[in-house]
Protein backbone atom coordinates (compact mmCIF):
# COMPACT_ATOMS: atom_id res chain seq x y z
CA UNK A 1 0.00 0.00 0.00
CA UNK A 2 1.39 3.38 -0.96
CA UNK A 3 2.11 5.77 1.85
CA UNK A 4 1.05 9.36 1.30
CA UNK A 5 3.91 11.57 2.35
CA UNK A 6 2.89 14.97 3.55
CA UNK A 7 5.04 17.99 2.83
CA UNK A 8 5.87 18.74 6.47
CA UNK A 9 9.64 18.55 6.22
CA UNK A 10 10.01 19.38 2.61
CA UNK A 11 9.63 15.76 1.49
CA UNK A 12 8.05 15.20 -1.84
CA UNK A 13 4.32 14.90 -1.52
CA UNK A 14 2.76 12.04 -3.41
CA UNK A 15 -0.39 12.91 -5.24
CA UNK A 16 -3.38 10.61 -5.49
CA UNK A 17 -2.57 10.21 -9.17
CA UNK A 18 0.94 9.04 -8.36
CA UNK A 19 -0.45 6.58 -5.81
CA UNK A 20 -2.84 5.16 -8.42
CA UNK A 21 -0.03 4.80 -10.94
CA UNK A 22 2.33 3.08 -8.57
CA UNK A 23 -0.08 0.63 -7.01
CA UNK A 24 -0.26 -2.73 -8.75
CA UNK A 25 -3.43 -4.72 -9.14
CA UNK A 26 -1.92 -7.55 -7.08
CA UNK A 27 -1.67 -5.23 -4.08
CA UNK A 28 -5.45 -4.96 -4.06
CA UNK A 29 -5.61 -8.72 -3.47
CA UNK A 30 -7.93 -9.81 -6.28
CA UNK A 31 -10.73 -12.15 -5.19
CA UNK A 32 -10.71 -15.73 -6.35
CA UNK A 33 -13.21 -15.91 -9.17
CA UNK A 34 -16.17 -18.21 -9.57
CA UNK A 35 -15.78 -20.08 -12.84
CA UNK A 36 -18.07 -22.27 -14.88
CA UNK A 37 -17.37 -24.07 -18.12
CA UNK A 38 -18.74 -22.51 -21.30
CA UNK A 39 -21.13 -25.43 -21.66
CA UNK A 40 -22.76 -24.62 -18.28
CA UNK A 41 -26.42 -23.75 -17.91
CA UNK A 42 -27.77 -20.50 -16.53
CA UNK A 43 -28.83 -22.32 -13.34
CA UNK A 44 -25.26 -23.55 -12.77
CA UNK A 45 -23.83 -20.11 -13.39
CA UNK A 46 -26.26 -18.48 -10.94
CA UNK A 47 -25.53 -21.08 -8.25
CA UNK A 48 -21.82 -20.42 -8.70
CA UNK A 49 -22.33 -16.64 -8.60
CA UNK A 50 -24.20 -16.89 -5.31
CA UNK A 51 -21.15 -18.42 -3.70
CA UNK A 52 -19.03 -15.31 -4.33
CA UNK A 53 -18.85 -11.89 -2.79
CA UNK A 54 -18.27 -10.16 -6.11
CA UNK A 55 -21.59 -10.97 -7.75
CA UNK A 56 -20.24 -12.30 -11.02
CA UNK A 57 -19.10 -15.53 -12.61
CA UNK A 58 -16.44 -16.17 -15.24
CA UNK A 59 -17.31 -18.39 -18.14
CA UNK A 60 -14.17 -20.29 -19.11
CA UNK A 61 -12.84 -22.59 -21.74
CA UNK A 62 -10.08 -24.41 -19.89
CA UNK A 63 -8.24 -21.58 -18.10
CA UNK A 64 -9.17 -18.93 -20.62
CA UNK A 65 -12.02 -16.49 -19.92
CA UNK A 66 -14.51 -16.34 -22.76
CA UNK A 67 -17.25 -14.43 -20.99
CA UNK A 68 -18.61 -12.95 -17.79
CA UNK A 69 -22.08 -12.99 -16.28
CA UNK A 70 -22.90 -10.40 -13.60
CA UNK A 71 -25.74 -9.41 -11.30
CA UNK A 72 -26.58 -6.68 -13.76
CA UNK A 73 -27.22 -9.24 -16.51
CA UNK A 74 -29.69 -10.95 -14.18
CA UNK A 75 -31.60 -7.72 -13.66
CA UNK A 76 -31.47 -6.67 -17.31
CA UNK A 77 -32.06 -9.88 -19.19
CA UNK A 78 -33.07 -12.77 -16.98
CA UNK A 79 -35.11 -12.19 -13.82
CA UNK A 80 -38.75 -11.53 -14.58
CA UNK A 81 -38.29 -12.55 -18.20
CA UNK A 82 -39.53 -15.80 -19.70
CA UNK A 83 -36.09 -17.37 -19.55
CA UNK A 84 -35.47 -21.06 -18.94
CA UNK A 85 -32.76 -21.64 -16.38
CA UNK A 86 -31.67 -24.62 -18.42
CA UNK A 87 -30.56 -22.24 -21.21
CA UNK A 88 -26.85 -22.01 -21.96
CA UNK A 89 -25.00 -19.31 -20.00
CA UNK A 90 -23.29 -18.35 -23.27
CA UNK A 91 -26.53 -16.81 -24.53
CA UNK A 92 -26.55 -14.21 -21.75
CA UNK A 93 -22.92 -13.54 -20.86
CA UNK A 94 -20.84 -10.62 -22.03
CA UNK A 95 -18.27 -12.05 -24.40
CA UNK A 96 -14.54 -11.39 -24.24
CA UNK A 97 -14.52 -9.04 -21.23
CA UNK A 98 -11.64 -6.60 -20.82
CA UNK A 99 -8.93 -8.12 -18.67
CA UNK A 100 -5.70 -6.99 -17.08
CA UNK A 101 -2.67 -8.61 -15.48
CA UNK A 102 -1.73 -8.48 -11.82
CA UNK A 103 1.17 -6.18 -12.76
CA UNK A 104 -1.08 -3.56 -14.31
CA UNK A 105 -1.48 -0.38 -12.32
CA UNK A 106 -4.55 0.74 -10.50
CA UNK A 107 -5.01 3.77 -12.72
CA UNK A 108 -5.36 1.45 -15.70
CA UNK A 109 -8.12 -0.47 -13.90
CA UNK A 110 -9.96 2.76 -13.06
CA UNK A 111 -9.72 3.90 -16.68
CA UNK A 112 -11.10 0.63 -18.00
CA UNK A 113 -13.95 0.62 -15.50
CA UNK A 114 -14.81 4.25 -16.10
CA UNK A 115 -14.72 4.11 -19.88
CA UNK A 116 -16.45 0.77 -20.30
CA UNK A 117 -18.85 1.18 -17.37
CA UNK A 118 -17.57 -2.12 -15.98
CA UNK A 119 -17.50 -3.01 -12.34
CA UNK A 120 -15.55 -6.24 -12.63
CA UNK A 121 -12.26 -6.92 -14.39
CA UNK A 122 -10.83 -10.44 -14.63
CA UNK A 123 -7.14 -10.61 -13.71
CA UNK A 124 -5.23 -12.95 -16.02
CA UNK A 125 -1.67 -14.27 -16.28
CA UNK A 126 0.62 -13.82 -19.28
CA UNK A 127 -0.95 -16.75 -21.10
CA UNK A 128 -4.48 -15.44 -20.58
CA UNK A 129 -5.32 -17.89 -17.78
CA UNK A 130 -7.71 -16.62 -15.12
CA UNK A 131 -6.06 -15.68 -11.82
CA UNK A 132 -8.58 -13.55 -10.02
CA UNK A 133 -11.08 -10.75 -10.27
CA UNK A 134 -11.11 -7.18 -9.08
CA UNK A 135 -14.30 -5.26 -8.60
CA UNK A 136 -15.20 -1.65 -8.01
CA UNK A 137 -15.32 -2.53 -4.30
CA UNK A 138 -11.58 -3.22 -4.30
CA UNK A 139 -11.02 0.27 -5.64
CA UNK A 140 -13.35 1.90 -3.12
CA UNK A 141 -11.49 0.02 -0.37
CA UNK A 142 -8.16 1.32 -1.64
CA UNK A 143 -9.40 4.91 -1.79
CA UNK A 144 -10.90 4.71 1.69
CA UNK A 145 -7.54 3.57 3.06
CA UNK A 146 -5.50 6.05 1.09
CA UNK A 147 -5.78 8.62 3.83
CA UNK A 148 -4.42 7.45 7.15
CA UNK A 149 -6.50 8.18 10.21
CA UNK A 150 -4.11 10.88 11.35
CA UNK A 151 -5.46 13.24 8.73
CA UNK A 152 -8.75 13.21 10.61
CA UNK A 153 -6.96 15.00 13.41
CA UNK A 154 -5.70 17.94 11.42
CA UNK A 155 -5.79 21.36 13.04
CA UNK A 156 -8.73 23.48 11.93
CA UNK A 157 -8.39 25.96 9.12
CA UNK A 158 -8.94 29.61 9.80
CA UNK A 159 -12.31 29.56 8.08
CA UNK A 160 -13.53 26.83 10.40
CA UNK A 161 -14.67 28.09 13.76
CA UNK A 162 -17.02 27.13 16.54
CA UNK A 163 -20.07 29.31 17.09
CA UNK A 164 -20.31 28.78 20.82
CA UNK A 165 -17.76 28.25 23.55
CA UNK A 166 -16.64 24.72 24.22
CA UNK A 167 -17.16 23.09 27.57
CA UNK A 168 -20.05 22.33 29.88
CA UNK B 1 10.86 22.16 9.39
CA UNK B 2 13.40 23.26 6.80
CA UNK B 3 13.40 27.01 6.33
CA UNK B 4 12.34 27.73 2.73
CA UNK B 5 14.50 30.89 2.70
CA UNK B 6 17.88 29.84 4.06
CA UNK B 7 17.62 26.05 4.27
CA UNK B 8 18.27 25.95 8.03
CA UNK B 9 16.83 22.90 9.76
CA UNK B 10 14.63 24.05 12.62
CA UNK B 11 12.71 22.36 15.41
CA UNK B 12 9.15 21.30 14.59
CA UNK B 13 6.58 23.95 15.39
CA UNK B 14 9.00 26.85 15.79
CA UNK B 15 7.56 30.29 14.99
CA UNK B 16 10.56 31.82 13.21
CA UNK B 17 13.63 30.35 11.55
CA UNK B 18 16.43 30.31 14.13
CA UNK B 19 18.93 31.39 11.48
CA UNK B 20 17.23 34.05 9.35
CA UNK B 21 14.09 34.85 11.38
CA UNK B 22 11.81 34.00 8.45
CA UNK B 23 8.27 33.50 9.85
CA UNK B 24 7.47 29.79 9.72
CA UNK B 25 4.29 29.61 11.70
CA UNK B 26 1.92 29.57 8.73
CA UNK B 27 4.00 27.07 6.81
CA UNK B 28 4.27 24.44 9.49
CA UNK B 29 0.78 23.08 9.01
CA UNK B 30 -0.03 19.59 7.73
CA UNK B 31 -0.84 19.82 4.07
CA UNK B 32 -3.49 17.45 2.72
CA UNK B 33 -5.15 20.72 1.89
CA UNK B 34 -4.57 20.61 -1.81
CA UNK B 35 -6.15 19.17 -4.87
CA UNK B 36 -7.89 15.87 -4.78
CA UNK B 37 -6.95 15.00 -1.21
CA UNK B 38 -8.70 18.11 -0.04
CA UNK B 39 -11.72 17.38 -2.22
CA UNK B 40 -12.09 13.87 -0.83
CA UNK B 41 -11.88 15.12 2.71
CA UNK B 42 -14.04 18.19 2.34
CA UNK B 43 -16.36 17.79 -0.63
CA UNK B 44 -19.88 17.02 0.53
CA UNK B 45 -21.12 13.68 -0.69
CA UNK B 46 -24.05 15.33 -2.47
CA UNK B 47 -21.60 17.01 -4.88
CA UNK B 48 -20.51 13.77 -6.54
CA UNK B 49 -23.90 12.10 -6.66
CA UNK B 50 -24.87 11.75 -10.32
CA UNK B 51 -28.15 9.87 -10.43
CA UNK B 52 -31.56 10.57 -8.98
CA UNK B 53 -32.72 7.92 -6.53
CA UNK B 54 -35.23 5.38 -7.82
CA UNK B 55 -38.03 5.09 -5.30
CA UNK B 56 -40.81 2.54 -4.78
CA UNK B 57 -43.48 2.08 -2.11
CA UNK B 58 -43.25 -0.86 0.32
CA UNK B 59 -46.30 -2.57 -1.19
CA UNK B 60 -44.81 -2.46 -4.71
CA UNK B 61 -44.14 -5.84 -6.28
CA UNK B 62 -40.65 -7.17 -6.86
CA UNK B 63 -41.46 -7.23 -10.58
CA UNK B 64 -41.97 -3.47 -10.46
CA UNK B 65 -38.78 -2.92 -8.46
CA UNK B 66 -36.76 -4.92 -10.99
CA UNK B 67 -38.36 -3.00 -13.85
CA UNK B 68 -37.51 0.33 -12.22
CA UNK B 69 -33.94 -0.85 -11.62
CA UNK B 70 -33.62 -1.67 -15.29
CA UNK B 71 -35.13 1.60 -16.49
CA UNK B 72 -33.18 3.72 -14.02
CA UNK B 73 -29.87 2.02 -14.97
CA UNK B 74 -29.14 1.64 -11.28
CA UNK B 75 -28.54 -1.35 -9.03
CA UNK B 76 -30.59 -0.24 -6.07
CA UNK B 77 -34.15 0.94 -5.47
CA UNK B 78 -35.06 2.80 -2.31
CA UNK B 79 -38.24 1.93 -0.46
CA UNK B 80 -39.95 5.01 0.92
CA UNK B 81 -43.06 5.25 3.09
CA UNK B 82 -44.48 8.61 4.27
CA UNK B 83 -41.36 10.41 3.05
CA UNK B 84 -39.17 8.19 5.20
CA UNK B 85 -36.60 5.75 3.88
CA UNK B 86 -37.59 2.34 5.23
CA UNK B 87 -35.47 -0.04 3.15
CA UNK B 88 -33.41 -0.80 0.08
CA UNK B 89 -33.70 -3.51 -2.54
CA UNK B 90 -30.60 -4.19 -4.62
CA UNK B 91 -29.23 -6.31 -7.43
CA UNK B 92 -27.67 -8.50 -4.79
CA UNK B 93 -31.13 -9.25 -3.39
CA UNK B 94 -32.25 -10.19 -6.90
CA UNK B 95 -29.31 -12.60 -7.16
CA UNK B 96 -29.69 -14.12 -3.72
CA UNK B 97 -33.47 -14.28 -3.40
CA UNK B 98 -34.92 -14.56 -6.90
CA UNK B 99 -32.44 -15.61 -9.59
CA UNK B 100 -32.70 -19.27 -10.44
CA UNK B 101 -35.87 -19.76 -8.40
CA UNK B 102 -39.41 -20.09 -9.67
CA UNK B 103 -40.78 -17.43 -7.29
CA UNK B 104 -43.43 -15.26 -8.90
CA UNK B 105 -42.14 -11.68 -9.00
CA UNK B 106 -45.64 -10.29 -9.38
CA UNK B 107 -46.75 -11.88 -6.13
CA UNK B 108 -43.72 -10.95 -4.02
CA UNK B 109 -43.83 -7.62 -2.20
CA UNK B 110 -40.72 -5.48 -1.86
CA UNK B 111 -41.40 -4.98 1.84
CA UNK B 112 -40.94 -8.72 2.47
CA UNK B 113 -37.53 -8.98 0.82
CA UNK B 114 -35.91 -5.55 1.25
CA UNK B 115 -33.10 -4.76 3.65
CA UNK B 116 -34.55 -2.67 6.48
CA UNK B 117 -32.93 0.36 8.13
CA UNK B 118 -30.24 0.77 5.47
CA UNK B 119 -27.01 2.70 6.03
CA UNK B 120 -27.32 6.31 4.92
CA UNK B 121 -25.29 9.51 4.95
CA UNK B 122 -26.34 13.05 5.75
CA UNK B 123 -26.06 15.41 2.81
CA UNK B 124 -23.34 17.50 4.48
CA UNK B 125 -21.00 14.57 5.21
CA UNK B 126 -17.80 14.34 3.21
CA UNK B 127 -16.90 12.05 0.37
CA UNK B 128 -14.34 10.40 2.61
CA UNK B 129 -17.08 9.47 5.04
CA UNK B 130 -19.14 7.87 2.28
CA UNK B 131 -16.10 5.99 0.93
CA UNK B 132 -15.49 4.60 4.38
CA UNK B 133 -19.06 3.43 4.73
CA UNK B 134 -18.96 1.74 1.33
CA UNK B 135 -15.66 0.09 2.13
CA UNK B 136 -16.52 -1.12 5.62
CA UNK B 137 -20.04 -2.30 4.86
CA UNK B 138 -19.34 -3.51 1.33
CA UNK B 139 -22.16 -1.33 -0.03
CA UNK B 140 -22.27 -0.01 -3.57
CA UNK B 141 -25.11 2.40 -2.91
CA UNK B 142 -25.73 4.74 -0.02
CA UNK B 143 -28.87 6.88 0.24
CA UNK B 144 -28.29 10.54 1.08
CA UNK B 145 -30.67 12.13 3.57
CA UNK B 146 -31.25 15.62 4.88
CA UNK B 147 -32.51 15.33 8.45
CA UNK B 148 -34.05 11.97 7.67
CA UNK B 149 -35.66 13.06 4.40
CA UNK B 150 -34.34 11.30 1.30
CA UNK B 151 -32.53 13.68 -1.06
CA UNK B 152 -30.32 11.47 -3.23
CA UNK B 153 -28.10 8.46 -3.59
CA UNK B 154 -24.34 8.08 -3.96
CA UNK B 155 -22.91 5.01 -5.66
CA UNK B 156 -19.52 3.34 -5.95
CA UNK B 157 -19.64 4.24 -9.62
CA UNK B 158 -20.05 7.93 -8.75
CA UNK B 159 -16.93 7.70 -6.61
CA UNK B 160 -14.99 5.90 -9.35
CA UNK B 161 -16.01 8.45 -11.97
CA UNK B 162 -15.09 11.28 -9.63
CA UNK B 163 -11.62 9.84 -9.02
CA UNK B 164 -11.10 9.14 -12.73
CA UNK B 165 -12.04 12.71 -13.59
CA UNK B 166 -10.16 14.48 -10.82
CA UNK B 167 -7.06 12.29 -10.46
CA UNK B 168 -6.49 10.94 -13.96
CA UNK B 169 -7.98 13.03 -16.72
CA UNK B 170 -7.60 16.45 -15.12
CA UNK B 171 -3.97 15.78 -14.18
CA UNK B 172 -3.22 14.69 -17.71
CA UNK B 173 -4.69 17.84 -19.18
CA UNK B 174 -2.38 19.85 -16.91
CA UNK B 175 0.65 17.72 -17.76
CA UNK B 176 0.18 18.22 -21.47
CA UNK B 177 -0.11 21.97 -20.96
CA UNK B 178 3.20 22.07 -19.06
XYZ file of C-alpha atoms in Angstrom:
346
model
C 0.000 0.000 0.000
C 1.393 3.385 -0.961
C 2.110 5.773 1.845
C 1.052 9.364 1.298
C 3.912 11.570 2.352
C 2.887 14.965 3.547
C 5.036 17.986 2.834
C 5.874 18.743 6.470
C 9.637 18.553 6.223
C 10.012 19.378 2.609
C 9.633 15.755 1.491
C 8.048 15.195 -1.838
C 4.325 14.902 -1.518
C 2.757 12.040 -3.406
C -0.394 12.907 -5.243
C -3.379 10.606 -5.485
C -2.566 10.209 -9.174
C 0.944 9.036 -8.357
C -0.455 6.575 -5.813
C -2.843 5.159 -8.419
C -0.032 4.805 -10.941
C 2.333 3.078 -8.569
C -0.083 0.630 -7.013
C -0.265 -2.730 -8.748
C -3.432 -4.720 -9.135
C -1.915 -7.555 -7.081
C -1.673 -5.227 -4.075
C -5.454 -4.956 -4.062
C -5.606 -8.716 -3.470
C -7.928 -9.810 -6.283
C -10.727 -12.152 -5.194
C -10.713 -15.734 -6.349
C -13.215 -15.910 -9.166
C -16.166 -18.210 -9.569
C -15.780 -20.077 -12.844
C -18.070 -22.267 -14.882
C -17.369 -24.065 -18.120
C -18.737 -22.510 -21.301
C -21.129 -25.433 -21.660
C -22.759 -24.625 -18.278
C -26.422 -23.752 -17.914
C -27.766 -20.504 -16.526
C -28.828 -22.320 -13.336
C -25.263 -23.552 -12.767
C -23.828 -20.106 -13.390
C -26.263 -18.476 -10.937
C -25.531 -21.083 -8.255
C -21.824 -20.418 -8.703
C -22.331 -16.640 -8.601
C -24.196 -16.894 -5.312
C -21.154 -18.420 -3.696
C -19.029 -15.308 -4.332
C -18.848 -11.891 -2.788
C -18.268 -10.162 -6.106
C -21.589 -10.972 -7.750
C -20.241 -12.299 -11.023
C -19.096 -15.534 -12.605
C -16.441 -16.174 -15.241
C -17.305 -18.395 -18.145
C -14.166 -20.286 -19.112
C -12.838 -22.587 -21.738
C -10.084 -24.410 -19.892
C -8.239 -21.585 -18.103
C -9.169 -18.926 -20.625
C -12.020 -16.490 -19.916
C -14.506 -16.336 -22.761
C -17.246 -14.425 -20.994
C -18.611 -12.946 -17.791
C -22.084 -12.989 -16.277
C -22.897 -10.405 -13.596
C -25.743 -9.410 -11.301
C -26.580 -6.677 -13.763
C -27.216 -9.237 -16.507
C -29.691 -10.950 -14.181
C -31.602 -7.718 -13.665
C -31.469 -6.667 -17.306
C -32.058 -9.884 -19.185
C -33.066 -12.769 -16.979
C -35.111 -12.193 -13.819
C -38.750 -11.528 -14.582
C -38.293 -12.550 -18.203
C -39.534 -15.804 -19.697
C -36.090 -17.369 -19.553
C -35.472 -21.063 -18.938
C -32.757 -21.639 -16.377
C -31.671 -24.622 -18.423
C -30.559 -22.240 -21.211
C -26.846 -22.009 -21.961
C -25.005 -19.309 -20.004
C -23.291 -18.351 -23.268
C -26.526 -16.807 -24.528
C -26.546 -14.212 -21.753
C -22.922 -13.545 -20.856
C -20.844 -10.615 -22.034
C -18.268 -12.050 -24.402
C -14.535 -11.387 -24.238
C -14.520 -9.042 -21.233
C -11.641 -6.595 -20.824
C -8.930 -8.123 -18.672
C -5.698 -6.989 -17.079
C -2.669 -8.611 -15.484
C -1.726 -8.483 -11.822
C 1.172 -6.185 -12.764
C -1.078 -3.565 -14.312
C -1.478 -0.377 -12.318
C -4.554 0.740 -10.495
C -5.011 3.766 -12.724
C -5.363 1.445 -15.700
C -8.120 -0.469 -13.901
C -9.956 2.762 -13.065
C -9.715 3.903 -16.680
C -11.105 0.629 -18.003
C -13.953 0.617 -15.498
C -14.806 4.252 -16.102
C -14.719 4.111 -19.881
C -16.451 0.768 -20.295
C -18.854 1.176 -17.366
C -17.575 -2.124 -15.982
C -17.504 -3.011 -12.345
C -15.548 -6.237 -12.633
C -12.265 -6.920 -14.390
C -10.827 -10.437 -14.630
C -7.137 -10.611 -13.712
C -5.229 -12.953 -16.023
C -1.669 -14.267 -16.280
C 0.623 -13.819 -19.277
C -0.951 -16.753 -21.097
C -4.478 -15.435 -20.581
C -5.318 -17.891 -17.778
C -7.709 -16.622 -15.123
C -6.056 -15.676 -11.816
C -8.579 -13.551 -10.016
C -11.085 -10.751 -10.268
C -11.110 -7.176 -9.077
C -14.299 -5.264 -8.598
C -15.197 -1.654 -8.013
C -15.321 -2.533 -4.298
C -11.580 -3.224 -4.298
C -11.016 0.268 -5.637
C -13.348 1.895 -3.122
C -11.489 0.022 -0.369
C -8.165 1.322 -1.642
C -9.398 4.913 -1.786
C -10.897 4.708 1.688
C -7.542 3.569 3.060
C -5.498 6.054 1.087
C -5.779 8.616 3.826
C -4.417 7.447 7.152
C -6.503 8.182 10.208
C -4.111 10.883 11.353
C -5.464 13.243 8.732
C -8.751 13.205 10.609
C -6.962 14.999 13.414
C -5.705 17.942 11.420
C -5.790 21.360 13.037
C -8.734 23.477 11.926
C -8.388 25.958 9.119
C -8.937 29.606 9.799
C -12.313 29.562 8.083
C -13.525 26.827 10.402
C -14.666 28.086 13.761
C -17.024 27.130 16.541
C -20.069 29.312 17.093
C -20.306 28.780 20.820
C -17.761 28.249 23.549
C -16.636 24.723 24.216
C -17.165 23.085 27.567
C -20.046 22.327 29.876
C 10.861 22.159 9.393
C 13.395 23.259 6.796
C 13.399 27.015 6.329
C 12.339 27.726 2.734
C 14.503 30.894 2.698
C 17.877 29.841 4.059
C 17.619 26.047 4.273
C 18.268 25.954 8.033
C 16.826 22.905 9.760
C 14.626 24.053 12.619
C 12.709 22.360 15.408
C 9.150 21.295 14.594
C 6.575 23.946 15.392
C 9.005 26.849 15.792
C 7.561 30.291 14.991
C 10.559 31.817 13.214
C 13.626 30.353 11.555
C 16.429 30.313 14.131
C 18.928 31.391 11.476
C 17.234 34.051 9.350
C 14.091 34.850 11.375
C 11.807 34.004 8.447
C 8.272 33.502 9.853
C 7.471 29.788 9.718
C 4.294 29.609 11.699
C 1.917 29.570 8.729
C 3.996 27.067 6.810
C 4.269 24.441 9.493
C 0.775 23.079 9.015
C -0.033 19.587 7.728
C -0.845 19.818 4.069
C -3.486 17.453 2.721
C -5.147 20.717 1.895
C -4.569 20.609 -1.808
C -6.149 19.174 -4.867
C -7.886 15.874 -4.780
C -6.950 15.004 -1.206
C -8.699 18.111 -0.044
C -11.717 17.381 -2.216
C -12.085 13.872 -0.827
C -11.883 15.118 2.706
C -14.045 18.193 2.337
C -16.359 17.792 -0.630
C -19.884 17.025 0.533
C -21.118 13.682 -0.690
C -24.048 15.329 -2.471
C -21.599 17.009 -4.880
C -20.513 13.765 -6.540
C -23.904 12.101 -6.664
C -24.867 11.753 -10.315
C -28.148 9.874 -10.427
C -31.564 10.568 -8.981
C -32.721 7.918 -6.527
C -35.231 5.384 -7.822
C -38.028 5.088 -5.298
C -40.813 2.542 -4.777
C -43.482 2.076 -2.111
C -43.247 -0.865 0.325
C -46.302 -2.573 -1.188
C -44.809 -2.461 -4.709
C -44.138 -5.836 -6.284
C -40.650 -7.171 -6.864
C -41.460 -7.226 -10.577
C -41.973 -3.468 -10.456
C -38.780 -2.922 -8.458
C -36.758 -4.918 -10.986
C -38.355 -2.999 -13.852
C -37.512 0.332 -12.218
C -33.938 -0.847 -11.618
C -33.622 -1.674 -15.292
C -35.132 1.601 -16.490
C -33.181 3.720 -14.017
C -29.870 2.020 -14.974
C -29.141 1.636 -11.275
C -28.543 -1.348 -9.032
C -30.589 -0.244 -6.070
C -34.153 0.944 -5.471
C -35.056 2.805 -2.313
C -38.237 1.932 -0.458
C -39.952 5.013 0.916
C -43.064 5.251 3.092
C -44.480 8.605 4.267
C -41.359 10.414 3.047
C -39.174 8.194 5.197
C -36.597 5.748 3.881
C -37.590 2.342 5.229
C -35.466 -0.037 3.153
C -33.414 -0.803 0.079
C -33.705 -3.510 -2.541
C -30.600 -4.189 -4.618
C -29.228 -6.312 -7.433
C -27.672 -8.501 -4.786
C -31.129 -9.253 -3.389
C -32.247 -10.189 -6.900
C -29.313 -12.599 -7.158
C -29.690 -14.118 -3.719
C -33.472 -14.277 -3.403
C -34.916 -14.561 -6.902
C -32.444 -15.610 -9.588
C -32.696 -19.273 -10.441
C -35.873 -19.756 -8.401
C -39.411 -20.087 -9.669
C -40.780 -17.429 -7.286
C -43.431 -15.257 -8.897
C -42.138 -11.683 -9.004
C -45.640 -10.290 -9.378
C -46.746 -11.876 -6.135
C -43.725 -10.947 -4.016
C -43.828 -7.618 -2.196
C -40.724 -5.479 -1.860
C -41.405 -4.978 1.835
C -40.938 -8.721 2.467
C -37.528 -8.981 0.818
C -35.914 -5.552 1.250
C -33.096 -4.760 3.653
C -34.546 -2.668 6.479
C -32.925 0.360 8.125
C -30.237 0.774 5.470
C -27.011 2.702 6.032
C -27.318 6.305 4.915
C -25.294 9.514 4.947
C -26.342 13.050 5.754
C -26.060 15.406 2.806
C -23.336 17.499 4.479
C -20.999 14.567 5.211
C -17.803 14.338 3.206
C -16.895 12.055 0.367
C -14.340 10.402 2.614
C -17.082 9.474 5.040
C -19.142 7.865 2.284
C -16.101 5.992 0.926
C -15.486 4.603 4.380
C -19.064 3.426 4.728
C -18.963 1.740 1.334
C -15.662 0.091 2.125
C -16.518 -1.122 5.620
C -20.036 -2.296 4.856
C -19.342 -3.514 1.333
C -22.157 -1.335 -0.034
C -22.266 -0.011 -3.570
C -25.111 2.400 -2.914
C -25.732 4.741 -0.015
C -28.875 6.883 0.244
C -28.294 10.541 1.075
C -30.668 12.127 3.572
C -31.245 15.621 4.879
C -32.514 15.330 8.446
C -34.052 11.968 7.669
C -35.662 13.062 4.401
C -34.339 11.298 1.302
C -32.532 13.677 -1.055
C -30.317 11.475 -3.225
C -28.098 8.455 -3.587
C -24.342 8.076 -3.962
C -22.910 5.013 -5.655
C -19.522 3.339 -5.949
C -19.644 4.239 -9.622
C -20.053 7.928 -8.748
C -16.934 7.696 -6.613
C -14.991 5.899 -9.345
C -16.010 8.445 -11.965
C -15.093 11.281 -9.630
C -11.621 9.839 -9.021
C -11.101 9.137 -12.731
C -12.043 12.711 -13.590
C -10.160 14.480 -10.823
C -7.062 12.289 -10.460
C -6.489 10.939 -13.959
C -7.980 13.029 -16.721
C -7.598 16.450 -15.122
C -3.972 15.778 -14.183
C -3.215 14.685 -17.714
C -4.691 17.839 -19.179
C -2.376 19.846 -16.908
C 0.653 17.723 -17.763
C 0.181 18.217 -21.474
C -0.111 21.966 -20.958
C 3.201 22.068 -19.064
